[in-house]
Amino acid sequence: IRKELAERHTGVHIHDRMGQFDHRGMVLRATCELENELGALLLAFFKSQNSTLAEARVRKDLFSENGFLSSLGRMTKLAGYLGLISDDEAHDFRCITALRNQYAHVPRRDQFYRDPEAAEQVRELKLFRNSEDIFEGFDEQGIFLACKEHLVAILQARSTLITESQNVNKVLD
C-alpha cells in the first residue's frame, strides 16, 4: 500500500446523525463499493473471453440479488480461482466480508475502538500486516479505509487493463 494513500485516512471519521462514529455504515458501504468494483472486474474478464455477451443479461444472471455472484464472498472465490486477485487480496476480501456480516446481522455491534474482535479483524488484513510501518499511529478506522481504497484502486486498474487489452485486440482484428 502506498504511504500517501494511507495518510489520507488519518483523522478521518465517519459520523452518523448523532455525531458518533458509524463503523457499521462504513463497513456496509465499503463492502458495497468493493462488490461493485470486483463485479466490474469479473464482467470485464467475462467480456474479454466472450465479446458477444450482453452486459445487461450478465448483470441480471450473475450479479442481481439472487444471482450466482450476488455477494462479495462469492465474487472473491471466483476471482481468486480465475487468477484475477492474489491470495492476499482474497484474504482481505474474506476479512471484509466477515466484518460486513457481523455489522449487517448484529445492528448493535460496537465501534472498532470498543470492539476488540472487530479491531482484530481489521488488523488481520494482509495490506495492513504487510505494511505495518506505514500505518504507525493509525486507528482501525484509518487502517480499514486505507486498505479498502487500495483494493478499489487495484480492482479499477485491472478492469481498465482488461478492457483496454480487449479494445487493442479489436483494432488488430
Coordinates of N, CA, C and O in Angstrom, one line a residue:
I1 N 0.9 -1.2 0.0 CA 0.0 0.0 0.0 C 0.9 1.2 0.0 O 2.0 1.2 0.6
R2 N 0.5 2.3 -0.7 CA 1.3 3.5 -0.8 C 1.0 4.3 0.4 O -0.1 4.5 0.9
K3 N 2.1 4.9 1.0 CA 2.0 5.7 2.2 C 1.1 6.9 2.0 O 0.3 7.2 2.9
E4 N 1.1 7.6 0.9 CA 0.3 8.8 0.7 C -1.2 8.4 0.6 O -2.0 9.2 1.1
L5 N -1.5 7.2 0.1 CA -2.9 6.8 0.2 C -3.3 6.5 1.6 O -4.4 6.9 2.0
A6 N -2.5 5.9 2.3 CA -2.8 5.6 3.7 C -3.0 6.8 4.6 O -3.9 7.0 5.4
E7 N -2.1 7.8 4.3 CA -2.1 9.0 5.1 C -3.4 9.8 4.9 O -3.8 10.6 5.8
R8 N -4.1 9.6 3.8 CA -5.4 10.3 3.6 C -6.4 9.9 4.6 O -7.4 10.6 4.8
H9 N -6.2 8.8 5.3 CA -7.2 8.3 6.2 C -6.8 8.5 7.7 O -7.5 7.9 8.6
T10 N -5.8 9.3 8.0 CA -5.5 9.6 9.4 C -6.5 10.7 9.8 O -6.6 11.7 9.1
G11 N -7.1 10.5 10.9 CA -8.0 11.5 11.5 C -9.3 11.7 10.7 O -10.1 12.6 11.0
V12 N -9.6 10.8 9.7 CA -10.9 10.8 9.0 C -11.9 10.0 9.8 O -11.6 8.9 10.3
H13 N -13.0 10.6 10.1 CA -14.0 9.8 10.8 C -15.4 9.9 10.1 O -15.8 10.9 9.6
I14 N -16.0 8.7 10.1 CA -17.4 8.6 9.5 C -18.3 8.8 10.7 O -18.3 8.1 11.7
H15 N -19.3 9.8 10.5 CA -20.2 10.1 11.6 C -21.6 9.7 11.2 O -22.0 9.8 10.0
D16 N -22.4 9.4 12.2 CA -23.8 9.3 11.9 C -24.5 10.6 12.3 O -23.8 11.5 12.6
R17 N -25.8 10.6 12.2 CA -26.5 11.9 12.5 C -26.3 12.3 14.0 O -26.5 13.5 14.2
M18 N -26.0 11.5 14.8 CA -25.8 11.9 16.2 C -24.4 12.3 16.6 O -24.1 12.6 17.7
G19 N -23.6 12.4 15.6 CA -22.2 12.8 15.8 C -21.3 11.8 16.3 O -20.1 12.0 16.6
Q20 N -21.7 10.5 16.3 CA -20.9 9.4 16.8 C -20.3 8.7 15.6 O -20.8 8.8 14.5
F21 N -19.2 8.0 15.8 CA -18.6 7.3 14.7 C -19.6 6.2 14.3 O -20.3 5.6 15.1
D22 N -19.7 5.9 13.0 CA -20.6 4.9 12.5 C -19.8 3.9 11.7 O -19.8 3.9 10.5
H23 N -19.2 3.0 12.4 CA -18.4 1.9 11.7 C -19.3 0.9 11.0 O -18.9 0.4 10.0
R24 N -20.5 0.7 11.5 CA -21.4 -0.2 10.8 C -21.7 0.3 9.4 O -21.6 -0.4 8.5
G25 N -22.1 1.6 9.3 CA -22.3 2.2 8.0 C -21.1 2.2 7.1 O -21.2 1.9 5.9
M26 N -20.0 2.5 7.7 CA -18.7 2.5 6.9 C -18.4 1.1 6.4 O -18.0 1.0 5.2
V27 N -18.5 0.1 7.2 CA -18.2 -1.3 6.7 C -19.2 -1.7 5.6 O -18.8 -2.3 4.6
L28 N -20.5 -1.5 5.8 CA -21.5 -1.9 4.8 C -21.3 -1.1 3.5 O -21.4 -1.7 2.4
R29 N -21.0 0.2 3.6 CA -20.8 0.9 2.4 C -19.5 0.5 1.7 O -19.5 0.3 0.4
A30 N -18.4 0.2 2.4 CA -17.2 -0.3 1.8 C -17.4 -1.6 1.1 O -16.9 -1.8 0.0
T31 N -18.2 -2.5 1.7 CA -18.5 -3.8 1.1 C -19.2 -3.6 -0.2 O -18.9 -4.2 -1.2
C32 N -20.2 -2.7 -0.2 CA -20.9 -2.4 -1.5 C -20.0 -1.9 -2.5 O -20.1 -2.3 -3.7
E33 N -19.1 -1.0 -2.2 CA -18.1 -0.4 -3.1 C -17.2 -1.5 -3.7 O -17.0 -1.6 -4.9
L34 N -16.7 -2.4 -2.8 CA -15.9 -3.5 -3.2 C -16.6 -4.5 -4.1 O -16.1 -5.0 -5.1
E35 N -17.9 -4.8 -3.8 CA -18.7 -5.7 -4.6 C -18.8 -5.1 -6.0 O -18.7 -5.8 -7.0
N36 N -19.1 -3.8 -6.1 CA -19.3 -3.1 -7.4 C -18.0 -3.2 -8.2 O -18.0 -3.6 -9.4
E37 N -16.8 -3.0 -7.6 CA -15.6 -3.0 -8.3 C -15.1 -4.4 -8.7 O -14.6 -4.6 -9.8
L38 N -15.3 -5.3 -7.8 CA -15.0 -6.7 -8.1 C -15.9 -7.3 -9.2 O -15.5 -8.0 -10.1
G39 N -17.2 -6.9 -9.1 CA -18.1 -7.3 -10.1 C -17.7 -6.7 -11.5 O -17.8 -7.4 -12.5
A40 N -17.3 -5.4 -11.5 CA -16.8 -4.8 -12.8 C -15.6 -5.5 -13.3 O -15.5 -5.7 -14.6
L41 N -14.7 -6.0 -12.5 CA -13.5 -6.7 -12.9 C -14.0 -8.1 -13.5 O -13.5 -8.5 -14.6
L42 N -14.8 -8.8 -12.8 CA -15.3 -10.0 -13.4 C -16.1 -9.9 -14.7 O -15.9 -10.6 -15.6
L43 N -16.9 -8.8 -14.8 CA -17.6 -8.5 -16.0 C -16.6 -8.2 -17.2 O -16.8 -8.8 -18.3
A44 N -15.6 -7.4 -16.9 CA -14.6 -7.2 -17.9 C -13.9 -8.4 -18.3 O -13.7 -8.6 -19.6
F45 N -13.6 -9.3 -17.4 CA -13.0 -10.6 -17.7 C -13.9 -11.4 -18.6 O -13.5 -12.0 -19.6
F46 N -15.2 -11.5 -18.2 CA -16.2 -12.3 -19.0 C -16.3 -11.8 -20.4 O -16.3 -12.6 -21.4
K47 N -16.3 -10.5 -20.5 CA -16.5 -9.9 -21.9 C -15.2 -10.1 -22.7 O -15.3 -10.2 -23.9
S48 N -14.0 -10.1 -22.0 CA -12.8 -10.4 -22.8 C -12.7 -11.8 -23.3 O -12.1 -12.1 -24.3
Q49 N -13.4 -12.7 -22.7 CA -13.5 -14.1 -23.1 C -14.6 -14.4 -24.1 O -14.5 -15.3 -24.9
N50 N -15.6 -13.5 -24.1 CA -16.7 -13.7 -25.0 C -17.3 -12.4 -25.3 O -18.2 -11.9 -24.6
S51 N -16.9 -11.8 -26.4 CA -17.2 -10.4 -26.8 C -18.7 -10.3 -27.2 O -19.2 -9.2 -27.3
T52 N -19.4 -11.4 -27.4 CA -20.8 -11.4 -27.7 C -21.8 -11.3 -26.5 O -23.0 -11.2 -26.7
L53 N -21.2 -11.3 -25.3 CA -22.0 -11.3 -24.1 C -22.8 -10.0 -24.1 O -22.3 -8.9 -24.3
A54 N -24.1 -10.1 -23.7 CA -24.9 -8.9 -23.5 C -24.7 -8.5 -22.0 O -25.1 -9.3 -21.1
E55 N -24.1 -7.4 -21.8 CA -23.8 -6.9 -20.4 C -25.0 -6.9 -19.5 O -24.9 -7.4 -18.4
A56 N -26.1 -6.5 -20.0 CA -27.3 -6.4 -19.1 C -27.8 -7.8 -18.7 O -28.1 -8.0 -17.5
R57 N -27.7 -8.8 -19.6 CA -28.1 -10.1 -19.2 C -27.1 -10.7 -18.2 O -27.5 -11.4 -17.2
V58 N -25.8 -10.5 -18.4 CA -24.8 -11.0 -17.5 C -25.0 -10.4 -16.1 O -25.0 -11.1 -15.1
R59 N -25.3 -9.1 -16.0 CA -25.5 -8.4 -14.7 C -26.7 -9.0 -14.1 O -26.7 -9.3 -12.9
K60 N -27.8 -9.3 -14.8 CA -29.0 -9.8 -14.3 C -28.8 -11.3 -13.8 O -29.1 -11.7 -12.7
D61 N -28.2 -12.1 -14.7 CA -28.0 -13.5 -14.4 C -27.0 -13.8 -13.2 O -27.2 -14.7 -12.4
L62 N -25.9 -13.0 -13.2 CA -24.8 -13.2 -12.3 C -24.8 -12.3 -11.0 O -24.5 -12.8 -9.9
F63 N -25.1 -11.1 -11.2 CA -24.9 -10.1 -10.1 C -26.1 -9.6 -9.5 O -26.0 -8.8 -8.5
S64 N -27.3 -10.0 -9.9 CA -28.5 -9.5 -9.3 C -28.7 -10.1 -7.9 O -27.9 -11.0 -7.5
E65 N -29.7 -9.7 -7.2 CA -29.9 -10.2 -5.8 C -29.8 -11.7 -5.6 O -29.3 -12.2 -4.7
N66 N -30.4 -12.4 -6.6 CA -30.4 -13.9 -6.5 C -29.4 -14.5 -7.4 O -29.4 -15.7 -7.6
G67 N -28.5 -13.7 -8.0 CA -27.5 -14.2 -9.0 C -26.4 -15.0 -8.3 O -26.2 -14.9 -7.1
F68 N -25.7 -15.8 -9.1 CA -24.7 -16.6 -8.7 C -23.6 -15.8 -8.0 O -22.9 -16.3 -7.0
L69 N -23.3 -14.6 -8.4 CA -22.3 -13.8 -7.9 C -22.8 -12.6 -7.2 O -22.4 -11.4 -7.3
S70 N -23.8 -12.8 -6.3 CA -24.5 -11.7 -5.7 C -23.9 -11.2 -4.4 O -24.4 -10.3 -3.7
S71 N -22.7 -11.8 -4.0 CA -22.1 -11.3 -2.8 C -20.6 -11.2 -3.0 O -20.0 -11.9 -3.8
L72 N -20.0 -10.4 -2.1 CA -18.5 -10.3 -2.2 C -17.8 -11.6 -1.9 O -16.8 -11.9 -2.6
G73 N -18.3 -12.4 -1.1 CA -17.7 -13.7 -0.8 C -17.7 -14.6 -2.0 O -16.7 -15.2 -2.3
R74 N -18.8 -14.7 -2.7 CA -18.8 -15.5 -4.0 C -17.9 -14.9 -5.1 O -17.3 -15.7 -5.8
M75 N -18.0 -13.6 -5.2 CA -17.1 -13.0 -6.2 C -15.7 -13.2 -5.9 O -14.9 -13.4 -6.8
T76 N -15.3 -13.1 -4.6 CA -13.9 -13.4 -4.2 C -13.4 -14.7 -4.6 O -12.3 -14.9 -5.1
K77 N -14.3 -15.7 -4.3 CA -13.9 -17.1 -4.7 C -13.6 -17.2 -6.2 O -12.6 -17.8 -6.6
L78 N -14.5 -16.8 -7.0 CA -14.4 -16.9 -8.4 C -13.2 -16.1 -8.9 O -12.4 -16.6 -9.7
A79 N -13.1 -14.9 -8.5 CA -11.9 -14.0 -8.9 C -10.6 -14.7 -8.5 O -9.6 -14.6 -9.3
G80 N -10.6 -15.3 -7.4 CA -9.3 -16.0 -7.0 C -9.0 -17.2 -7.8 O -7.9 -17.4 -8.3
Y81 N -10.1 -18.0 -8.1 CA -9.9 -19.2 -9.0 C -9.4 -18.8 -10.4 O -8.7 -19.5 -11.0
L82 N -9.9 -17.6 -10.9 CA -9.6 -17.1 -12.2 C -8.2 -16.4 -12.2 O -7.7 -16.1 -13.3
G83 N -7.6 -16.2 -11.1 CA -6.3 -15.5 -11.0 C -6.4 -14.0 -11.2 O -5.4 -13.4 -11.5
L84 N -7.6 -13.5 -11.0 CA -7.8 -12.0 -11.1 C -7.4 -11.3 -9.9 O -7.2 -10.1 -9.9
I85 N -7.4 -12.0 -8.7 CA -6.9 -11.4 -7.5 C -5.9 -12.3 -6.9 O -5.9 -13.5 -7.1
S86 N -5.0 -11.7 -6.1 CA -4.0 -12.6 -5.4 C -4.5 -13.2 -4.2 O -5.6 -12.9 -3.7
D87 N -3.8 -14.2 -3.6 CA -4.2 -14.9 -2.4 C -4.4 -13.9 -1.2 O -5.3 -14.0 -0.4
D88 N -3.4 -12.9 -1.1 CA -3.5 -11.9 -0.1 C -4.7 -11.0 -0.2 O -5.4 -10.7 0.7
E89 N -5.1 -10.6 -1.5 CA -6.2 -9.8 -1.7 C -7.5 -10.6 -1.4 O -8.4 -10.1 -0.8
A90 N -7.5 -11.9 -1.8 CA -8.7 -12.8 -1.4 C -8.9 -12.8 0.1 O -10.0 -12.8 0.6
H91 N -7.7 -13.0 0.8 CA -7.8 -13.0 2.3 C -8.4 -11.7 2.8 O -9.3 -11.8 3.7
D92 N -8.0 -10.6 2.3 CA -8.6 -9.3 2.7 C -10.0 -9.2 2.4 O -10.8 -8.7 3.2
F93 N -10.4 -9.6 1.2 CA -11.9 -9.6 0.9 C -12.7 -10.5 1.9 O -13.8 -10.1 2.3
R94 N -12.1 -11.6 2.2 CA -12.8 -12.5 3.2 C -12.9 -11.8 4.6 O -13.9 -11.9 5.2
C95 N -11.8 -11.2 5.0 CA -11.9 -10.4 6.3 C -13.0 -9.3 6.2 O -13.7 -9.2 7.2
I96 N -13.0 -8.6 5.1 CA -14.0 -7.5 5.0 C -15.4 -8.1 4.9 O -16.4 -7.6 5.5
T97 N -15.6 -9.3 4.3 CA -16.9 -10.0 4.2 C -17.3 -10.4 5.6 O -18.5 -10.2 6.0
A98 N -16.4 -10.9 6.4 CA -16.7 -11.3 7.8 C -17.1 -10.1 8.6 O -18.1 -10.2 9.4
L99 N -16.4 -9.0 8.5 CA -16.8 -7.8 9.2 C -18.2 -7.3 8.7 O -19.0 -6.9 9.5
R100 N -18.4 -7.3 7.4 CA -19.7 -7.0 6.9 C -20.8 -7.8 7.5 O -21.9 -7.3 7.9
N101 N -20.6 -9.1 7.5 CA -21.6 -10.0 8.1 C -21.9 -9.7 9.6 O -23.1 -9.7 10.0
Q102 N -20.9 -9.4 10.3 CA -21.1 -9.1 11.7 C -21.9 -7.8 11.9 O -22.8 -7.7 12.7
Y103 N -21.5 -6.7 11.1 CA -22.2 -5.5 11.2 C -23.6 -5.5 10.6 O -24.5 -4.8 11.1
A104 N -23.8 -6.3 9.6 CA -25.1 -6.4 8.9 C -26.1 -7.2 9.8 O -27.3 -6.9 9.8
H105 N -25.7 -8.2 10.5 CA -26.6 -9.1 11.2 C -26.6 -8.8 12.7 O -27.5 -9.4 13.4
V106 N -25.8 -7.9 13.2 CA -25.8 -7.6 14.6 C -25.9 -6.0 14.6 O -24.8 -5.4 14.8
P107 N -27.0 -5.4 14.5 CA -27.1 -4.0 14.3 C -26.5 -3.2 15.5 O -26.1 -2.1 15.3
R108 N -26.5 -3.8 16.7 CA -25.9 -3.1 17.8 C -24.5 -3.3 18.0 O -23.9 -3.0 19.1
R109 N -23.8 -3.9 17.0 CA -22.4 -4.1 17.1 C -21.7 -2.8 17.4 O -22.0 -1.7 16.8
D110 N -20.7 -2.8 18.3 CA -20.0 -1.6 18.7 C -18.9 -1.1 17.7 O -18.6 -1.8 16.7
Q111 N -18.4 0.1 17.9 CA -17.4 0.7 17.1 C -16.1 -0.1 17.2 O -15.8 -0.8 18.2
F112 N -15.2 0.1 16.2 CA -13.9 -0.7 16.2 C -13.2 -0.5 17.6 O -12.6 -1.4 18.1
Y113 N -13.1 0.8 18.0 CA -12.3 1.1 19.2 C -12.9 0.5 20.5 O -12.2 0.5 21.5
R114 N -14.1 0.1 20.5 CA -14.7 -0.6 21.7 C -15.1 -2.0 21.4 O -15.7 -2.7 22.2
D115 N -14.6 -2.6 20.3 CA -14.9 -4.0 19.9 C -13.6 -4.7 19.5 O -13.2 -4.6 18.4
P116 N -13.0 -5.3 20.5 CA -11.7 -6.0 20.2 C -11.7 -7.0 19.1 O -10.8 -7.1 18.3
E117 N -12.9 -7.7 18.9 CA -13.0 -8.7 17.9 C -12.9 -8.0 16.5 O -12.2 -8.4 15.6
A118 N -13.7 -6.9 16.3 CA -13.7 -6.2 15.1 C -12.4 -5.5 14.8 O -11.8 -5.6 13.7
A119 N -11.8 -5.0 15.8 CA -10.5 -4.3 15.7 C -9.4 -5.3 15.3 O -8.6 -5.0 14.4
E120 N -9.5 -6.5 15.8 CA -8.5 -7.6 15.5 C -8.7 -8.0 14.0 O -7.7 -8.2 13.3
Q121 N -10.0 -8.1 13.6 CA -10.2 -8.4 12.2 C -9.6 -7.4 11.2 O -9.1 -7.8 10.2
V122 N -9.7 -6.1 11.6 CA -9.1 -5.1 10.7 C -7.6 -5.3 10.7 O -7.0 -5.2 9.6
R123 N -7.0 -5.6 11.8 CA -5.6 -5.8 11.9 C -5.1 -7.1 11.2 O -3.9 -7.3 11.1
E124 N -6.0 -7.9 10.9 CA -5.7 -9.2 10.2 C -5.6 -8.9 8.6 O -5.1 -9.8 7.9
L125 N -6.0 -7.8 8.2 CA -5.9 -7.5 6.7 C -4.4 -7.6 6.3 O -3.5 -7.0 6.9
K126 N -4.2 -8.3 5.2 CA -2.8 -8.5 4.7 C -2.2 -7.2 4.3 O -1.0 -7.0 4.5
L127 N -3.0 -6.3 3.7 CA -2.5 -5.0 3.4 C -1.9 -4.3 4.6 O -0.9 -3.6 4.5
F128 N -2.5 -4.4 5.7 CA -2.0 -3.8 7.0 C -0.8 -4.6 7.4 O 0.3 -4.0 7.7
R129 N -0.9 -5.9 7.5 CA 0.2 -6.7 8.1 C 1.5 -6.6 7.2 O 2.6 -6.7 7.8
N130 N 1.3 -6.4 5.9 CA 2.5 -6.3 5.0 C 3.1 -4.9 5.0 O 4.1 -4.7 4.3
S131 N 2.4 -4.0 5.6 CA 2.8 -2.6 5.6 C 2.6 -1.9 6.9 O 2.3 -0.7 7.0
E132 N 2.8 -2.6 8.0 CA 2.5 -2.0 9.3 C 3.3 -0.7 9.6 O 2.7 0.2 10.2
D133 N 4.5 -0.6 9.1 CA 5.2 0.7 9.3 C 4.5 1.9 8.7 O 4.6 3.0 9.3
I134 N 3.8 1.7 7.6 CA 3.1 2.9 7.0 C 1.9 3.3 7.9 O 1.6 4.5 7.9
F135 N 1.4 2.4 8.7 CA 0.2 2.6 9.5 C 0.5 3.0 10.9 O -0.4 3.1 11.7
E136 N 1.7 3.4 11.2 CA 2.1 3.7 12.6 C 1.2 4.9 13.0 O 1.1 5.9 12.3
G137 N 0.6 4.8 14.1 CA -0.3 5.8 14.7 C -1.7 5.8 14.1 O -2.5 6.6 14.6
F138 N -2.0 4.9 13.2 CA -3.4 4.8 12.7 C -4.3 4.0 13.6 O -3.9 3.1 14.3
D139 N -5.6 4.4 13.7 CA -6.5 3.6 14.4 C -7.1 2.6 13.4 O -6.8 2.7 12.2
E140 N -8.0 1.7 13.9 CA -8.5 0.7 13.0 C -9.4 1.3 11.8 O -9.4 0.8 10.8
Q141 N -10.1 2.4 12.1 CA -10.9 3.0 11.1 C -10.0 3.5 9.9 O -10.3 3.3 8.8
G142 N -8.9 4.2 10.3 CA -8.0 4.6 9.2 C -7.3 3.5 8.4 O -7.2 3.6 7.2
I143 N -7.0 2.4 9.2 CA -6.4 1.2 8.5 C -7.5 0.6 7.5 O -7.2 0.4 6.4
F144 N -8.7 0.5 8.0 CA -9.8 -0.1 7.2 C -10.0 0.7 5.9 O -10.0 0.2 4.8
L145 N -10.2 2.0 6.1 CA -10.5 2.9 5.0 C -9.3 2.9 3.9 O -9.5 2.9 2.7
A146 N -8.1 3.0 4.4 CA -6.9 3.0 3.5 C -6.8 1.6 2.8 O -6.6 1.6 1.5
C147 N -7.0 0.6 3.4 CA -7.0 -0.8 2.8 C -8.1 -0.9 1.8 O -7.9 -1.4 0.7
K148 N -9.3 -0.5 2.1 CA -10.4 -0.5 1.2 C -10.1 0.3 -0.1 O -10.3 -0.1 -1.2
E149 N -9.6 1.5 0.1 CA -9.3 2.4 -1.0 C -8.2 1.8 -1.9 O -8.3 1.8 -3.1
H150 N -7.2 1.1 -1.3 CA -6.2 0.5 -2.1 C -6.8 -0.7 -2.9 O -6.5 -0.8 -4.1
L151 N -7.6 -1.5 -2.3 CA -8.3 -2.6 -3.0 C -9.1 -2.1 -4.2 O -9.1 -2.6 -5.3
V152 N -9.9 -1.0 -3.9 CA -10.7 -0.4 -5.0 C -9.8 0.0 -6.2 O -10.1 -0.2 -7.3
A153 N -8.7 0.7 -5.9 CA -7.8 1.2 -6.9 C -7.2 0.0 -7.7 O -7.1 0.1 -8.9
I154 N -6.8 -1.1 -7.0 CA -6.3 -2.2 -7.7 C -7.3 -2.8 -8.7 O -7.0 -3.2 -9.8
L155 N -8.6 -3.0 -8.2 CA -9.6 -3.6 -9.0 C -9.9 -2.7 -10.2 O -10.1 -3.2 -11.3
Q156 N -10.0 -1.4 -10.0 CA -10.2 -0.5 -11.1 C -9.1 -0.6 -12.2 O -9.4 -0.6 -13.4
A157 N -7.9 -0.6 -11.7 CA -6.8 -0.7 -12.6 C -6.8 -2.0 -13.5 O -6.6 -2.0 -14.7
R158 N -7.1 -3.1 -12.8 CA -7.2 -4.4 -13.5 C -8.3 -4.4 -14.5 O -8.2 -4.9 -15.6
S159 N -9.5 -3.8 -14.1 CA -10.6 -3.8 -15.1 C -10.2 -2.9 -16.3 O -10.6 -3.3 -17.4
T160 N -9.6 -1.8 -16.1 CA -9.1 -1.0 -17.2 C -8.2 -1.7 -18.1 O -8.3 -1.6 -19.3
L161 N -7.2 -2.4 -17.5 CA -6.3 -3.2 -18.3 C -6.9 -4.2 -19.2 O -6.6 -4.4 -20.4
I162 N -7.9 -4.9 -18.6 CA -8.6 -6.0 -19.4 C -9.4 -5.3 -20.5 O -9.4 -5.8 -21.6
T163 N -10.1 -4.2 -20.2 CA -10.9 -3.5 -21.2 C -10.0 -3.0 -22.3 O -10.4 -3.1 -23.5
E164 N -8.9 -2.3 -21.9 CA -8.0 -1.7 -22.9 C -7.4 -2.8 -23.8 O -7.2 -2.7 -25.0
S165 N -7.0 -3.9 -23.2 CA -6.5 -5.1 -23.9 C -7.5 -5.6 -25.0 O -7.1 -5.9 -26.1
Q166 N -8.7 -5.7 -24.5 CA -9.8 -6.1 -25.4 C -10.0 -5.2 -26.6 O -10.2 -5.6 -27.7
N167 N -9.9 -3.9 -26.3 CA -10.0 -2.8 -27.4 C -8.9 -2.9 -28.4 O -9.1 -2.8 -29.5
V168 N -7.6 -3.2 -27.9 CA -6.5 -3.3 -28.7 C -6.7 -4.5 -29.7 O -6.4 -4.5 -30.9
N169 N -7.2 -5.6 -29.1 CA -7.4 -6.8 -29.9 C -8.5 -6.6 -31.0 O -8.3 -7.1 -32.1
K170 N -9.5 -5.8 -30.7 CA -10.5 -5.4 -31.7 C -9.8 -4.7 -32.9 O -10.2 -4.9 -34.0
V171 N -9.0 -3.7 -32.5 CA -8.3 -2.9 -33.6 C -7.4 -3.8 -34.4 O -7.3 -3.7 -35.6
L172 N -6.7 -4.8 -33.8 CA -5.8 -5.6 -34.5 C -6.5 -6.7 -35.4 O -6.0 -7.1 -36.4
D173 N -7.8 -7.0 -35.0 CA -8.5 -7.9 -35.8 C -9.0 -7.2 -37.1 O -9.1 -7.2 -38.1

